[in-house]
Amino acid sequence: MPTVGARKNPRPGSFAGYRTYISRLQALARTPDQGGIWNEHAVAALNGQASTMLRKTASRHLRRKHGTFFTGTELGARLLSRTGITHHEGFFYDPACGMGDLLLAAARTLPLGATLSETLELWGRRLAGTDLQPEFIDGTKARLVLLARQRLGQTRPGDSTIASLFPKIRIGNGLLERDTYKRATTLLMNPPFGLARTLSGCTWAGGRVSMAATFMVTALERSRPGTEVLAILPDVLRAGSFSEQWRERISELAEVHLVEPYGVFDETTDIDVFVLRLVRRDANLKKSKRWPALYKTRAASVSDCFDVHVGRVVPHRDKKSGPEHPYIHPRSVPAWRTLRELAETRKHKGLVYKAPFVVIRRTSRPGHPYRATATVIAGKASVAVENHLIVCEPKDKTLKSCLHLMRQLKSNRVNRFLNRRICCRHLTVAAVGAIPYTTTTKRTERKA
Ligand SMILES: C[S@@+](CC[C@H](N)C(=O)[O-])C[C@H]1O[C@@H](n2cnc3c(N)ncnc32)[C@H](O)[C@@H]1O
């Protein structure tokens, strides 16, 4: 996702093409409901339309640069359901609020006032958000008005201008904010994920790191003891070996109450995320509830320990010329076996793979007993591999790692992961590379 650093004066209007959509939302919030259709529009505006319209009006490059990927309704509701706070006096702050999807999820849990203006006033006192993009701030406010009207069944719009509502939701840089962190009882976070330089004085990393990591540490450093943080974060922070120091820093600052893998962020964004619940520590108390140990010893994914490729031989396209190699295709590699002898050979000029390695059939279906059916190719031969097989070459070049991977692929854990991650018949290199891979053998996953 993005690379927006801690700029003091954000340049407004990067998402100017989105303005027409924001104007439509504002008009809808000001329009009376004269029989049915208003509610349909409001439902769409509150569920996913903001993301769809952003994809239509802003290039992928721009969205990645600024890290603008809005949380879906289901994931937002899941995040809020993980709160440990039961009282109704919460003050929510999303420091990088985008179109307000997490604030909407919070507002769905807030009480209503007797009238629309009372409700908006009440919510305005308890919801705060900052974002660098002015369009998103206007959009957040309009959507909160839509939600309030929808929940109240209010057909008539209120008297106030939308801009005058929600004074604590405003253009701002969440990395420079201070007071609002202090006031918040719950921080809601799905910060930008892209890489950017660490802030000056950073002790837990150097160079370029995920903005999400920087946002989390900044938020915790500035919040009061007892503040709850509910966050959606890239999976690499949960388990990646490069993020170990970040997890240490988080454990120093906060009690880690929940680390919950979620799967792919949404259908259009090929990135795995997890849900995190923290409570800011009191510096004087004992440092219990640190980051769960499992995640310290576990490599993030298959691609951390294996090079993953698609086999290079396309049988009906490639000429049989060049050196003769042992040759494998899906029918010649029995499932869950270790092959030391390969019966077939083929002339092939292109890339071949040196054993040992694991091959996985590309074609699988959700509902089949195993989504990633594997075979280990042992020995030392250079093998021509058909393109219906995915090759996983162990970075440590050992047969032991191949056998370890095959054992893990034959599991419901991997099935569940792939069913969530990819619904089409063909496994992709990205999906196989992202399969969680445990380098330690006998540990049970635990939630804090
Ligand atoms: C991944 S989106 C998530 C938005 C929202 N929290 C949600 O869950 O839908 C991240 C948002 O952070 C904003 N952003 C990026 N850098 C920021 C910064 N330094 N301060 C405030 N917002 C920032 C982007 O404009 C984008 O809207």
mmCIF file with all atom_site columns, N, CA and C in Angstrom, residues 333-340 357 359 361 374-378 403 406:
data_model
loop_
_atom_site.group_PDB
_atom_site.id
_atom_site.type_symbol
_atom_site.label_atom_id
_atom_site.label_alt_id
_atom_site.label_comp_id
_atom_site.label_asym_id
_atom_site.label_entity_id
_atom_site.label_seq_id
_atom_site.pdbx_PDB_ins_code
_atom_site.Cartn_x
_atom_site.Cartn_y
_atom_site.Cartn_z
_atom_site.occupancy
_atom_site.B_iso_or_equiv
_atom_site.pdbx_formal_charge
_atom_site.auth_seq_id
_atom_site.auth_comp_id
_atom_site.auth_asym_id
_atom_site.auth_atom_id
_atom_site.pdbx_PDB_model_num
ATOM 1  N N  . VAL A 1 333 ? 3.023  -37.999 -11.112 1.00 0.00 ? 333 VAL A N  1
ATOM 2  C CA . VAL A 1 333 ? 3.509  -37.809 -9.729  1.00 0.00 ? 333 VAL A CA 1
ATOM 3  C C  . VAL A 1 333 ? 2.394  -38.172 -8.735  1.00 0.00 ? 333 VAL A C  1
ATOM 4  N N  . PRO A 1 334 ? 2.419  -39.408 -8.207  1.00 0.00 ? 334 PRO A N  1
ATOM 5  C CA . PRO A 1 334 ? 1.369  -39.809 -7.263  1.00 0.00 ? 334 PRO A CA 1
ATOM 6  C C  . PRO A 1 334 ? 1.362  -38.908 -6.027  1.00 0.00 ? 334 PRO A C  1
ATOM 7  N N  . ALA A 1 335 ? 0.129  -38.606 -5.548  1.00 0.00 ? 335 ALA A N  1
ATOM 8  C CA . ALA A 1 335 ? -0.030 -37.664 -4.432  1.00 0.00 ? 335 ALA A CA 1
ATOM 9  C C  . ALA A 1 335 ? 0.637  -38.173 -3.158  1.00 0.00 ? 335 ALA A C  1
ATOM 10 N N  . TRP A 1 336 ? 1.213  -37.270 -2.408  1.00 0.00 ? 336 TRP A N  1
ATOM 11 C CA . TRP A 1 336 ? 1.759  -37.497 -1.058  1.00 0.00 ? 336 TRP A CA 1
ATOM 12 C C  . TRP A 1 336 ? 2.846  -38.578 -1.028  1.00 0.00 ? 336 TRP A C  1
ATOM 13 N N  . ARG A 1 337 ? 3.615  -38.708 -2.106  1.00 0.00 ? 337 ARG A N  1
ATOM 14 C CA . ARG A 1 337 ? 4.706  -39.692 -2.125  1.00 0.00 ? 337 ARG A CA 1
ATOM 15 C C  . ARG A 1 337 ? 6.038  -38.967 -2.318  1.00 0.00 ? 337 ARG A C  1
ATOM 16 N N  . THR A 1 338 ? 7.109  -39.681 -2.040  1.00 0.00 ? 338 THR A N  1
ATOM 17 C CA . THR A 1 338 ? 8.445  -39.154 -2.327  1.00 0.00 ? 338 THR A CA 1
ATOM 18 C C  . THR A 1 338 ? 9.003  -39.960 -3.493  1.00 0.00 ? 338 THR A C  1
ATOM 19 N N  . LEU A 1 339 ? 9.265  -39.315 -4.616  1.00 0.00 ? 339 LEU A N  1
ATOM 20 C CA . LEU A 1 339 ? 9.757  -40.029 -5.803  1.00 0.00 ? 339 LEU A CA 1
ATOM 21 C C  . LEU A 1 339 ? 11.269 -39.871 -5.916  1.00 0.00 ? 339 LEU A C  1
ATOM 22 N N  . ARG A 1 340 ? 11.923 -41.048 -6.010  1.00 0.00 ? 340 ARG A N  1
ATOM 23 C CA . ARG A 1 340 ? 13.376 -40.999 -6.178  1.00 0.00 ? 340 ARG A CA 1
ATOM 24 C C  . ARG A 1 340 ? 13.760 -41.313 -7.623  1.00 0.00 ? 340 ARG A C  1
ATOM 25 N N  . PHE A 1 357 ? 12.850 -31.027 -4.510  1.00 0.00 ? 357 PHE A N  1
ATOM 26 C CA . PHE A 1 357 ? 11.838 -29.968 -4.451  1.00 0.00 ? 357 PHE A CA 1
ATOM 27 C C  . PHE A 1 357 ? 10.460 -30.613 -4.271  1.00 0.00 ? 357 PHE A C  1
ATOM 28 N N  . VAL A 1 359 ? 6.425  -30.607 -5.613  1.00 0.00 ? 359 VAL A N  1
ATOM 29 C CA . VAL A 1 359 ? 5.501  -30.097 -6.632  1.00 0.00 ? 359 VAL A CA 1
ATOM 30 C C  . VAL A 1 359 ? 4.070  -30.180 -6.102  1.00 0.00 ? 359 VAL A C  1
ATOM 31 N N  . ARG A 1 361 ? -0.071 -29.763 -7.375  1.00 0.00 ? 361 ARG A N  1
ATOM 32 C CA . ARG A 1 361 ? -0.947 -29.661 -8.549  1.00 0.00 ? 361 ARG A CA 1
ATOM 33 C C  . ARG A 1 361 ? -1.636 -28.304 -8.557  1.00 0.00 ? 361 ARG A C  1
ATOM 34 N N  . ALA A 1 374 ? 0.433  -32.576 -2.938  1.00 0.00 ? 374 ALA A N  1
ATOM 35 C CA . ALA A 1 374 ? 1.874  -32.430 -3.178  1.00 0.00 ? 374 ALA A CA 1
ATOM 36 C C  . ALA A 1 374 ? 2.577  -33.765 -3.390  1.00 0.00 ? 374 ALA A C  1
ATOM 37 N N  . THR A 1 375 ? 3.762  -33.693 -3.984  1.00 0.00 ? 375 THR A N  1
ATOM 38 C CA . THR A 1 375 ? 4.678  -34.836 -4.136  1.00 0.00 ? 375 THR A CA 1
ATOM 39 C C  . THR A 1 375 ? 6.090  -34.285 -3.944  1.00 0.00 ? 375 THR A C  1
ATOM 40 N N  . VAL A 1 376 ? 6.934  -35.055 -3.275  1.00 0.00 ? 376 VAL A N  1
ATOM 41 C CA . VAL A 1 376 ? 8.328  -34.622 -3.125  1.00 0.00 ? 376 VAL A CA 1
ATOM 42 C C  . VAL A 1 376 ? 9.166  -35.308 -4.204  1.00 0.00 ? 376 VAL A C  1
ATOM 43 N N  . ILE A 1 377 ? 9.978  -34.548 -4.897  1.00 0.00 ? 377 ILE A N  1
ATOM 44 C CA . ILE A 1 377 ? 10.922 -35.111 -5.866  1.00 0.00 ? 377 ILE A CA 1
ATOM 45 C C  . ILE A 1 377 ? 12.300 -35.115 -5.191  1.00 0.00 ? 377 ILE A C  1
ATOM 46 N N  . ALA A 1 378 ? 12.779 -36.333 -4.886  1.00 0.00 ? 378 ALA A N  1
ATOM 47 C CA . ALA A 1 378 ? 14.062 -36.464 -4.172  1.00 0.00 ? 378 ALA A CA 1
ATOM 48 C C  . ALA A 1 378 ? 15.199 -36.651 -5.184  1.00 0.00 ? 378 ALA A C  1
ATOM 49 N N  . LEU A 1 403 ? 10.036 -32.577 2.857   1.00 0.00 ? 403 LEU A N  1
ATOM 50 C CA . LEU A 1 403 ? 9.129  -33.504 3.548   1.00 0.00 ? 403 LEU A CA 1
ATOM 51 C C  . LEU A 1 403 ? 8.293  -32.746 4.586   1.00 0.00 ? 403 LEU A C  1
ATOM 52 N N  . MET A 1 406 ? 5.555  -30.941 2.733   1.00 0.00 ? 406 MET A N  1
ATOM 53 C CA . MET A 1 406 ? 4.494  -31.844 2.259   1.00 0.00 ? 406 MET A CA 1
ATOM 54 C C  . MET A 1 406 ? 3.565  -32.219 3.424   1.00 0.00 ? 406 MET A C  1
#
